[in-house]
Amino acid sequence: KMGISRGIDSNELIFYPYKSKDELWEIPFNYSADLLVEMLSDTLKKHVIEIDLPLPKEASVFKSIPTDSLYSVMMKVSDNHIAEQLLLMSSGVVSDTLKPEIAIQFANKNLLNDLPDNPRWVDGSGLSRYNLFTPRSIVKLWEKIYAVVPQDRLFKLLAAGGQPGTLASFSQGGKPYIFGKTGSLSNNHCLSGYLVSKKGKIFIFSFMNSNFVVPSREIRALMQRVLTTFHNKY
């Protein structure tokens, strides 16, 4: 075991040493109102107390850091926990309740009502086998995203062939031309996204491989062969 871990309900960090190059870990700390008051008092050298005041009606929400920093981590390393939390946060925006079903129902009605096949969507992480989307619906979804997110920004958020992330094994020996998202469960391996051809054309693709009993690396090799052929030919 290697790296750093933190208990769910504490700020105790456990470091597992190993021989490797220096790495940077970003470990969020577990906080409470009492801890924040204590930290502010210590830092400001002033007496700080917690007060409970209702927000005024004219109060506004100020954004902190760009959301792309979060999307990039979720998409490149396929972080299921972040995906689930984003679904809960979305529910809190469209309603007053943190419930995945609320966000899913809103998205199906207002954002995904033109998909070619009605999806079955039950969770935010994608780990449930009850989730059912067809390849052409995934392609349509990528089309919708491409229409509203500039390509330069969009491709930076996605895993890229040969780059750190879930597509690192898709070594391309030069400038990446595959950008997308993987999805894996036992005996199931999916990949969808964008393919940039040598002529600069953008293709959208969706692979859904299921019920196979060979190692996943063999499935990835077959997908890479198809995508490389399209890249070179078109």
XYZ file of C-alpha atoms in Angstrom:
234
model
C 0.000 0.000 0.000
C 1.294 3.454 -0.791
C 0.413 7.097 -0.569
C -1.572 8.988 2.050
C -4.973 8.198 3.503
C -7.218 10.012 5.951
C -9.934 8.648 8.191
C -13.479 9.562 7.193
C -14.282 11.249 10.512
C -10.868 12.550 11.520
C -7.895 14.568 10.311
C -5.387 11.865 11.135
C -3.243 11.170 8.092
C -1.481 7.859 7.532
C 1.520 7.884 5.221
C 2.674 4.738 3.475
C 6.313 5.252 2.367
C 7.636 3.742 -0.807
C 10.520 4.309 -3.167
C 9.373 6.638 -5.902
C 9.753 10.161 -7.145
C 8.305 12.994 -5.117
C 4.561 13.335 -5.480
C 2.005 15.946 -4.502
C -1.106 14.854 -2.628
C -4.173 17.009 -2.090
C -5.985 15.709 0.984
C -9.014 17.769 2.113
C -9.424 18.080 5.853
C -12.500 17.216 7.862
C -13.885 20.362 9.457
C -16.650 21.566 11.714
C -17.856 24.951 12.908
C -15.917 24.542 16.166
C -12.704 23.697 14.303
C -13.059 26.706 11.981
C -13.620 29.029 14.945
C -10.547 27.632 16.640
C -8.412 27.991 13.501
C -9.571 31.567 12.867
C -8.900 32.544 16.480
C -5.417 31.053 16.289
C -4.583 32.649 12.929
C -6.110 36.083 13.495
C -4.988 36.260 17.131
C -8.480 37.480 17.944
C -11.425 36.109 19.841
C -13.781 34.559 17.277
C -17.191 33.152 18.108
C -19.824 31.337 16.093
C -23.106 33.146 15.544
C -26.289 31.906 13.931
C -27.790 34.551 11.645
C -30.331 33.930 8.880
C -29.174 34.863 5.398
C -30.728 38.113 4.135
C -32.919 37.864 1.045
C -30.435 39.866 -1.022
C -27.566 37.502 -0.224
C -25.650 36.212 -3.243
C -23.557 33.114 -3.835
C -19.952 33.818 -4.791
C -18.114 31.129 -6.720
C -14.658 30.128 -5.541
C -12.531 28.245 -8.079
C -13.494 27.293 -11.649
C -15.572 24.123 -11.871
C -13.268 22.794 -14.597
C -10.715 21.827 -11.945
C -13.326 19.454 -10.527
C -14.637 18.169 -13.852
C -11.106 17.418 -15.014
C -10.346 15.175 -12.049
C -13.668 13.367 -12.377
C -13.301 12.714 -16.092
C -9.598 11.906 -16.312
C -9.382 9.446 -13.411
C -13.042 8.383 -13.565
C -13.767 9.401 -9.974
C -17.164 7.893 -9.200
C -17.434 9.607 -5.817
C -17.136 13.079 -7.383
C -19.765 12.152 -9.978
C -22.200 11.078 -7.258
C -21.586 14.244 -5.241
C -22.106 16.459 -8.302
C -25.467 14.814 -8.866
C -26.447 15.613 -5.271
C -25.259 19.215 -5.675
C -27.272 19.538 -8.879
C -30.320 18.332 -6.992
C -29.739 21.064 -4.444
C -29.696 23.680 -7.212
C -32.945 22.616 -8.907
C -34.729 21.869 -5.623
C -34.351 22.185 -1.874
C -33.410 18.538 -1.363
C -30.215 16.565 -1.907
C -31.635 13.530 -3.658
C -30.188 11.911 -6.814
C -33.619 11.075 -8.220
C -34.539 14.782 -8.336
C -31.528 15.736 -10.459
C -31.988 12.706 -12.713
C -35.658 13.503 -13.295
C -34.831 17.155 -14.051
C -32.074 16.208 -16.511
C -34.214 13.625 -18.297
C -37.052 16.107 -18.711
C -35.089 19.238 -19.619
C -31.725 18.145 -21.018
C -32.013 14.596 -22.328
C -35.539 14.562 -23.723
C -34.253 14.348 -27.310
C -32.043 11.279 -26.933
C -32.788 8.635 -29.587
C -33.469 6.009 -26.900
C -35.019 6.554 -23.494
C -32.300 5.934 -20.890
C -32.604 4.135 -17.586
C -30.549 6.241 -15.190
C -30.472 5.367 -11.495
C -27.283 6.776 -9.951
C -24.541 9.343 -10.439
C -21.476 7.138 -10.235
C -22.406 4.810 -13.074
C -21.646 1.787 -10.917
C -25.165 0.414 -10.931
C -25.904 -2.295 -13.469
C -29.425 -0.867 -13.655
C -28.056 2.075 -15.686
C -28.960 1.460 -19.317
C -27.874 3.807 -22.137
C -27.496 2.854 -25.782
C -24.344 3.757 -27.759
C -26.276 6.113 -30.043
C -27.694 7.936 -27.017
C -24.151 8.385 -25.692
C -23.105 9.738 -29.114
C -26.029 12.166 -29.041
C -25.012 13.298 -25.567
C -21.458 14.018 -26.747
C -22.960 15.984 -29.668
C -24.980 18.097 -27.247
C -21.925 18.756 -25.083
C -19.790 19.671 -28.108
C -22.423 22.198 -29.173
C -22.244 24.177 -25.930
C -18.651 23.692 -24.695
C -15.782 25.083 -26.815
C -13.534 22.324 -28.122
C -10.358 23.695 -26.552
C -11.944 23.744 -23.107
C -13.787 20.439 -23.558
C -10.801 18.356 -24.647
C -8.768 19.596 -21.674
C -11.388 18.143 -19.334
C -11.319 14.655 -20.835
C -8.973 11.725 -20.571
C -6.620 11.755 -23.569
C -4.807 8.914 -25.268
C -1.329 8.364 -23.837
C -1.835 11.021 -21.134
C -2.241 10.474 -17.355
C -5.727 9.128 -16.695
C -7.895 6.240 -17.785
C -6.620 6.410 -21.390
C -2.926 6.296 -20.491
C -2.596 2.844 -22.075
C -3.769 4.257 -25.429
C -0.229 5.272 -26.336
C -0.308 7.303 -29.535
C 3.333 8.310 -29.827
C 2.610 11.984 -30.386
C -0.185 14.518 -30.083
C -3.292 12.870 -28.548
C -6.185 12.288 -30.907
C -8.543 10.318 -28.651
C -10.458 12.255 -25.970
C -13.200 10.674 -23.912
C -14.451 8.749 -20.930
C -14.170 5.118 -19.929
C -16.651 3.031 -17.981
C -15.796 -0.358 -16.522
C -17.492 -3.067 -14.502
C -16.602 -6.725 -14.329
C -16.893 -8.200 -17.845
C -17.956 -4.797 -19.193
C -15.723 -2.120 -20.669
C -16.969 1.014 -22.406
C -15.276 3.932 -24.088
C -16.807 6.937 -25.795
C -15.754 10.401 -26.817
C -14.089 12.244 -29.664
C -11.586 11.135 -32.291
C -9.526 13.698 -34.211
C -8.429 12.434 -37.641
C -5.191 13.323 -39.411
C -7.222 15.630 -41.647
C -8.606 17.424 -38.592
C -12.100 15.945 -38.728
C -13.915 15.297 -35.435
C -15.653 11.943 -35.014
C -17.832 10.932 -32.083
C -17.783 7.282 -31.088
C -19.153 4.941 -28.441
C -17.955 1.419 -27.691
C -19.918 -0.814 -25.310
C -18.274 -4.190 -24.757
C -20.063 -6.622 -22.469
C -20.116 -10.251 -21.403
C -16.522 -10.893 -22.435
C -14.260 -13.266 -20.521
C -10.891 -12.175 -21.906
C -8.676 -9.637 -20.099
C -9.790 -6.020 -20.510
C -6.455 -5.130 -22.095
C -7.410 -7.223 -25.129
C -10.657 -5.281 -25.490
C -8.772 -1.981 -25.216
C -6.303 -3.120 -27.876
C -9.147 -3.875 -30.302
C -10.772 -0.499 -29.706
C -7.462 1.273 -30.182
C -6.916 -0.566 -33.458
C -10.278 0.624 -34.802
C -9.761 4.202 -33.636
C -6.225 4.357 -35.032
C -7.500 3.123 -38.409
C -10.112 5.890 -38.506
C -7.532 8.473 -37.418
C -5.119 7.512 -40.201
C -7.699 7.034 -42.963
C -9.888 10.088 -42.519
